[in-house]
mmCIF file of C-alpha atoms in Angstrom:
data_model
loop_
_atom_site.group_PDB
_atom_site.id
_atom_site.type_symbol
_atom_site.label_atom_id
_atom_site.label_comp_id
_atom_site.label_asym_id
_atom_site.label_seq_id
_atom_site.Cartn_x
_atom_site.Cartn_y
_atom_site.Cartn_z
ATOM 1 C CA MET G 1 -0.046 -0.096 0.016
ATOM 2 C CA THR G 2 1.536 3.280 -1.229
ATOM 3 C CA ARG G 3 -1.192 5.712 -0.598
ATOM 4 C CA ALA G 4 -4.665 6.258 0.995
ATOM 5 C CA GLN G 5 -7.679 6.036 -1.355
ATOM 6 C CA LEU G 6 -10.732 8.194 -1.350
ATOM 7 C CA ASP G 7 -12.826 5.493 0.332
ATOM 8 C CA LYS G 8 -10.731 6.665 3.452
ATOM 9 C CA LYS G 9 -10.147 3.423 5.156
ATOM 10 C CA PRO G 10 -8.942 4.515 8.549
ATOM 11 C CA HIS G 11 -5.778 2.440 8.638
ATOM 12 C CA GLU G 12 -4.591 3.651 5.167
ATOM 13 C CA VAL G 13 -5.336 7.362 6.104
ATOM 14 C CA ALA G 14 -3.489 6.830 9.458
ATOM 15 C CA ALA G 15 -0.565 5.202 7.881
ATOM 16 C CA MET G 16 -0.351 8.035 5.279
ATOM 17 C CA PHE G 17 -0.099 10.675 8.015
ATOM 18 C CA ASP G 18 2.491 8.466 9.845
ATOM 19 C CA ARG G 19 4.598 8.790 6.870
ATOM 20 C CA THR G 20 4.380 12.496 6.401
ATOM 21 C CA ALA G 21 4.459 13.438 10.193
ATOM 22 C CA ARG G 22 8.076 14.577 10.337
ATOM 23 C CA ARG G 23 7.604 17.194 7.544
ATOM 24 C CA TYR G 24 3.881 17.967 7.797
ATOM 25 C CA ASP G 25 3.945 21.244 9.484
ATOM 26 C CA LEU G 26 6.728 22.570 7.148
ATOM 27 C CA VAL G 27 5.037 21.341 3.869
ATOM 28 C CA ASN G 28 1.811 22.816 5.034
ATOM 29 C CA ASP G 29 3.294 26.128 5.684
ATOM 30 C CA VAL G 30 4.980 26.038 2.228
ATOM 31 C CA ILE G 31 1.998 24.906 0.127
ATOM 32 C CA SER G 32 -0.388 27.236 1.721
ATOM 33 C CA MET G 33 2.156 30.086 1.325
ATOM 34 C CA GLY G 34 1.970 30.880 4.910
ATOM 35 C CA GLN G 35 -1.874 31.270 4.954
ATOM 36 C CA VAL G 36 -2.224 28.252 7.476
ATOM 37 C CA ARG G 37 -0.917 30.473 10.198
ATOM 38 C CA LEU G 38 -3.698 33.031 9.614
ATOM 39 C CA TRP G 39 -6.267 30.214 9.446
ATOM 40 C CA ARG G 40 -5.011 28.916 12.790
ATOM 41 C CA LYS G 41 -5.376 32.310 14.390
ATOM 42 C CA ALA G 42 -8.881 32.705 12.864
ATOM 43 C CA VAL G 43 -10.071 29.432 14.285
ATOM 44 C CA ALA G 44 -8.572 30.195 17.792
ATOM 45 C CA ALA G 45 -10.497 33.554 17.681
ATOM 46 C CA ALA G 46 -13.682 31.758 16.781
ATOM 47 C CA VAL G 47 -13.314 29.099 19.454
ATOM 48 C CA ASP G 48 -12.609 32.052 21.959
ATOM 49 C CA ALA G 49 -11.938 29.711 24.746
ATOM 50 C CA GLY G 50 -11.435 31.360 28.203
ATOM 51 C CA PRO G 51 -10.237 30.408 31.745
ATOM 52 C CA GLY G 52 -12.013 27.289 33.030
ATOM 53 C CA GLU G 53 -13.134 25.988 29.607
ATOM 54 C CA VAL G 54 -11.892 22.759 28.037
ATOM 55 C CA VAL G 55 -11.321 22.480 24.110
ATOM 56 C CA LEU G 56 -10.923 19.268 22.184
ATOM 57 C CA ASP G 57 -8.825 19.717 19.107
ATOM 58 C CA LEU G 58 -9.473 16.709 16.768
ATOM 59 C CA GLY G 59 -7.057 15.938 13.984
ATOM 60 C CA ALA G 60 -4.605 17.908 15.903
ATOM 61 C CA GLY G 61 -1.467 16.105 14.435
ATOM 62 C CA THR G 62 1.628 17.264 16.106
ATOM 63 C CA GLY G 63 -0.268 19.780 18.420
ATOM 64 C CA THR G 64 0.723 23.033 16.570
ATOM 65 C CA SER G 65 -2.827 24.080 16.258
ATOM 66 C CA THR G 66 -3.899 23.019 19.834
ATOM 67 C CA ASP G 67 -1.430 25.523 21.508
ATOM 68 C CA SER G 68 -3.518 28.506 20.132
ATOM 69 C CA PHE G 69 -6.614 27.534 22.166
ATOM 70 C CA THR G 70 -4.800 27.956 25.487
ATOM 71 C CA THR G 71 -3.615 31.642 25.269
ATOM 72 C CA LEU G 72 -6.688 32.842 27.130
ATOM 73 C CA GLY G 73 -6.347 30.406 30.073
ATOM 74 C CA ALA G 74 -8.421 27.498 28.690
ATOM 75 C CA ARG G 75 -7.311 23.873 28.705
ATOM 76 C CA ALA G 76 -6.933 21.837 25.470
ATOM 77 C CA ILE G 77 -6.486 18.262 24.500
ATOM 78 C CA ALA G 78 -4.792 17.325 21.151
ATOM 79 C CA CYS G 79 -6.449 14.088 19.706
ATOM 80 C CA ASP G 80 -5.438 12.370 16.591
ATOM 81 C CA PHE G 81 -5.575 8.816 15.130
ATOM 82 C CA SER G 82 -2.143 8.857 13.505
ATOM 83 C CA MET G 83 0.343 7.591 16.136
ATOM 84 C CA GLY G 84 3.187 9.067 13.897
ATOM 85 C CA MET G 85 1.799 12.559 14.174
ATOM 86 C CA LEU G 86 1.201 12.381 17.865
ATOM 87 C CA ALA G 87 4.625 10.846 18.486
ATOM 88 C CA THR G 88 6.340 13.757 16.524
ATOM 89 C CA GLY G 89 4.348 16.248 18.630
ATOM 90 C CA VAL G 90 5.416 14.460 21.857
ATOM 91 C CA ARG G 91 9.000 14.413 20.786
ATOM 92 C CA ARG G 92 9.092 18.012 19.994
ATOM 93 C CA ARG G 93 7.918 18.638 23.600
ATOM 94 C CA GLY G 94 10.783 16.828 25.172
ATOM 95 C CA GLY G 95 9.437 13.320 24.963
ATOM 96 C CA ASN G 96 6.457 13.607 27.342
ATOM 97 C CA ALA G 97 2.893 12.635 26.404
ATOM 98 C CA LEU G 98 1.973 15.439 28.798
ATOM 99 C CA SER G 99 3.939 18.461 28.038
ATOM 100 C CA GLY G 100 5.178 21.034 30.482
ATOM 101 C CA ASP G 101 2.423 23.462 29.618
ATOM 102 C CA GLY G 102 -0.284 20.872 30.462
ATOM 103 C CA LEU G 103 -1.136 19.751 26.755
ATOM 104 C CA PRO G 104 -2.158 16.043 26.683
ATOM 105 C CA PHE G 105 -1.739 14.112 23.401
ATOM 106 C CA ILE G 106 -4.452 11.364 23.123
ATOM 107 C CA ALA G 107 -5.019 8.805 20.391
ATOM 108 C CA GLY G 108 -8.556 8.599 19.172
ATOM 109 C CA ASP G 109 -10.786 7.949 16.065
ATOM 110 C CA ALA G 110 -13.221 10.840 15.395
ATOM 111 C CA THR G 111 -15.991 8.359 14.791
ATOM 112 C CA ARG G 112 -15.425 6.622 18.299
ATOM 113 C CA LEU G 113 -14.179 9.347 20.563
ATOM 114 C CA PRO G 114 -12.652 8.178 23.818
ATOM 115 C CA PHE G 115 -14.390 10.839 25.877
ATOM 116 C CA ALA G 116 -17.514 10.966 28.143
ATOM 117 C CA ASP G 117 -20.727 12.794 27.152
ATOM 118 C CA ASP G 118 -20.724 16.582 27.578
ATOM 119 C CA SER G 119 -16.989 16.794 28.377
ATOM 120 C CA PHE G 120 -16.019 19.916 26.396
ATOM 121 C CA ASP G 121 -16.916 23.535 26.028
ATOM 122 C CA ALA G 122 -15.741 23.568 22.412
ATOM 123 C CA VAL G 123 -14.713 20.889 19.801
ATOM 124 C CA THR G 124 -12.743 22.013 16.773
ATOM 125 C CA ILE G 125 -11.258 20.210 13.733
ATOM 126 C CA SER G 126 -8.985 21.858 11.145
ATOM 127 C CA VAL G 127 -8.397 20.415 7.595
ATOM 128 C CA ALA G 128 -8.978 16.966 8.933
ATOM 129 C CA LEU G 129 -12.674 16.260 8.644
ATOM 130 C CA ARG G 130 -12.434 15.314 5.050
ATOM 131 C CA ASN G 131 -10.091 12.490 5.856
ATOM 132 C CA VAL G 132 -12.716 10.806 8.137
ATOM 133 C CA ASN G 133 -14.391 7.933 6.418
ATOM 134 C CA ASP G 134 -17.986 8.799 7.921
ATOM 135 C CA THR G 135 -18.355 12.487 8.282
ATOM 136 C CA GLU G 136 -21.809 12.646 9.808
ATOM 137 C CA ARG G 137 -21.006 9.940 12.438
ATOM 138 C CA ALA G 138 -17.864 12.030 13.425
ATOM 139 C CA LEU G 139 -19.991 15.033 13.658
ATOM 140 C CA ARG G 140 -22.512 13.225 15.971
ATOM 141 C CA GLU G 141 -19.626 12.025 18.095
ATOM 142 C CA MET G 142 -18.425 15.688 18.526
ATOM 143 C CA LEU G 143 -21.961 16.641 19.479
ATOM 144 C CA ARG G 144 -22.071 13.818 22.125
ATOM 145 C CA VAL G 145 -18.803 15.033 23.783
ATOM 146 C CA THR G 146 -19.850 18.774 23.745
ATOM 147 C CA ARG G 147 -21.697 20.210 26.666
ATOM 148 C CA PRO G 148 -25.143 21.578 26.032
ATOM 149 C CA GLY G 149 -24.845 25.167 24.426
ATOM 150 C CA GLY G 150 -21.129 24.260 23.540
ATOM 151 C CA ARG G 151 -19.673 25.176 20.182
ATOM 152 C CA LEU G 152 -18.192 23.547 17.194
ATOM 153 C CA VAL G 153 -15.631 25.190 14.800
ATOM 154 C CA ILE G 154 -14.585 23.384 11.726
ATOM 155 C CA LEU G 155 -11.904 24.762 9.219
ATOM 156 C CA GLU G 156 -11.856 22.734 6.063
ATOM 157 C CA PHE G 157 -10.861 23.066 2.481
ATOM 158 C CA SER G 158 -13.699 24.126 0.338
ATOM 159 C CA HIS G 159 -14.774 25.685 -3.028
ATOM 160 C CA VAL G 160 -13.118 28.755 -4.394
ATOM 161 C CA THR G 161 -15.665 31.511 -4.806
ATOM 162 C CA ILE G 162 -14.244 33.189 -8.007
ATOM 163 C CA LYS G 163 -14.543 30.957 -11.010
ATOM 164 C CA SER G 164 -11.518 32.368 -12.955
ATOM 165 C CA PHE G 165 -9.313 31.717 -9.915
ATOM 166 C CA ASP G 166 -10.740 28.324 -9.289
ATOM 167 C CA VAL G 167 -9.269 27.031 -12.562
ATOM 168 C CA VAL G 168 -5.802 28.193 -11.503
ATOM 169 C CA TYR G 169 -6.179 26.861 -8.005
ATOM 170 C CA ARG G 170 -7.234 23.338 -9.210
ATOM 171 C CA GLU G 171 -4.328 23.192 -11.520
ATOM 172 C CA TYR G 172 -2.079 24.035 -8.688
ATOM 173 C CA LEU G 173 -3.754 21.575 -6.403
ATOM 174 C CA MET G 174 -3.638 18.556 -8.680
ATOM 175 C CA ARG G 175 -0.268 19.160 -10.451
ATOM 176 C CA MET G 176 1.937 21.303 -8.272
ATOM 177 C CA LEU G 177 0.970 20.321 -4.714
ATOM 178 C CA PRO G 178 2.519 16.922 -4.761
ATOM 179 C CA LYS G 179 5.623 18.155 -6.588
ATOM 180 C CA VAL G 180 6.212 20.844 -3.890
ATOM 181 C CA ALA G 181 5.836 18.269 -1.110
ATOM 182 C CA LYS G 182 8.461 16.106 -2.756
ATOM 183 C CA VAL G 183 10.917 18.939 -2.973
ATOM 184 C CA PHE G 184 10.491 19.452 0.717
ATOM 185 C CA GLY G 185 11.146 15.852 1.585
ATOM 186 C CA SER G 186 7.584 14.673 2.164
ATOM 187 C CA ASN G 187 5.644 11.819 0.489
ATOM 188 C CA ASP G 188 4.294 12.900 -2.759
ATOM 189 C CA ASP G 189 1.877 10.106 -3.020
ATOM 190 C CA SER G 190 0.298 11.294 0.178
ATOM 191 C CA TYR G 191 -0.176 14.822 -1.270
ATOM 192 C CA GLU G 192 -1.704 13.332 -4.421
ATOM 193 C CA TYR G 193 -4.527 11.754 -1.999
ATOM 194 C CA LEU G 194 -4.803 15.110 -0.212
ATOM 195 C CA ALA G 195 -5.182 17.064 -3.388
ATOM 196 C CA GLU G 196 -7.859 14.508 -4.630
ATOM 197 C CA SER G 197 -9.682 14.564 -1.258
ATOM 198 C CA ILE G 198 -9.864 18.500 -1.383
ATOM 199 C CA ARG G 199 -11.109 18.380 -4.945
ATOM 200 C CA ASP G 200 -13.841 15.930 -3.934
ATOM 201 C CA TRP G 201 -14.985 17.567 -0.897
ATOM 202 C CA HIS G 202 -18.249 19.245 0.109
ATOM 203 C CA ASP G 203 -18.910 22.725 -0.955
ATOM 204 C CA GLN G 204 -19.818 25.351 1.777
ATOM 205 C CA PRO G 205 -23.649 24.830 1.772
ATOM 206 C CA SER G 206 -23.499 21.131 1.602
ATOM 207 C CA LEU G 207 -21.214 20.791 4.462
ATOM 208 C CA ALA G 208 -23.515 23.086 6.497
ATOM 209 C CA ALA G 209 -26.303 20.712 5.795
ATOM 210 C CA VAL G 210 -24.418 17.712 6.886
ATOM 211 C CA ILE G 211 -23.503 19.496 10.301
ATOM 212 C CA GLN G 212 -27.164 20.353 10.702
ATOM 213 C CA ARG G 213 -28.212 16.672 10.121
ATOM 214 C CA ALA G 214 -25.742 15.702 12.729
ATOM 215 C CA GLY G 215 -27.730 17.571 15.346
ATOM 216 C CA TRP G 216 -25.842 20.954 15.525
ATOM 217 C CA GLU G 217 -27.829 24.091 15.327
ATOM 218 C CA ARG G 218 -27.276 27.786 14.306
ATOM 219 C CA VAL G 219 -24.772 26.537 11.623
ATOM 220 C CA ALA G 220 -22.998 29.286 9.601
ATOM 221 C CA TRP G 221 -19.864 29.560 7.663
ATOM 222 C CA ARG G 222 -17.288 32.140 6.643
ATOM 223 C CA ASN G 223 -15.068 31.845 3.558
ATOM 224 C CA MET G 224 -11.354 32.615 3.887
ATOM 225 C CA SER G 225 -8.673 32.978 1.170
ATOM 226 C CA LEU G 226 -11.275 33.390 -1.502
ATOM 227 C CA GLY G 227 -12.960 30.115 -0.447
ATOM 228 C CA ILE G 228 -9.906 27.901 -0.444
ATOM 229 C CA VAL G 229 -10.969 27.189 3.033
ATOM 230 C CA ALA G 230 -14.164 27.860 4.931
ATOM 231 C CA MET G 231 -14.799 27.975 8.753
ATOM 232 C CA HIS G 232 -18.111 26.532 9.743
ATOM 233 C CA ARG G 233 -19.534 27.027 13.228
ATOM 234 C CA GLY G 234 -22.495 25.326 15.195
ATOM 235 C CA TYR G 235 -23.784 25.001 18.673
ATOM 236 C CA LYS G 236 -25.194 21.999 20.624
ATOM 237 C CA PRO G 237 -28.831 22.440 21.541
ATOM 238 C CA GLN G 238 -29.431 23.425 25.117
ATOM 239 C CA GLY G 239 -32.120 20.943 25.781
#
């Protein structure tokens, strides 16, 4: 097996991220032309987690995104199903599964989360939901572990809103993204899968509909970087 396929078998996707873990953050920074840092800040602002709150960061990978949720005094948990990504994050923090700043790394599948009901004030997942093999089931699991009234923030690749730019973007996505990844020492087969998964993913309204079907309310979205990514938000019903 050289790459994950679009049926998104969990063991294949996890193995793909295991192989790309060491260079993942670097390659993301390069292929997004630095935009990923702005996206990360926007997600943290939308989550807006304060003192006493607990945030679950799903698809957290090496934990780079998770740190941003603790700046206002909240606690956060980094959860991912790629042991390679988690191990890279732990290694960068001195080899402890619980880092000195209190950030736990926990292995978990988004469709079967290892957490109790109503555990979190906010759940967030960034550019990882499309890699889950059952999107709606994962969203229902996120709903289960969120307290009533708690919030969901999803950042995911989406559909470009300007048609003329969309042609250029898709050309870059399918042809150049794997080549750039290879130059920086990452697995180009993995980035071929990632390009295809972005191309075949929901547009903004259809993802909002899936989120609503899973039980979230007040669902809305905001386009970023001309719709290359979109940030969807929702809330768990109070009753």
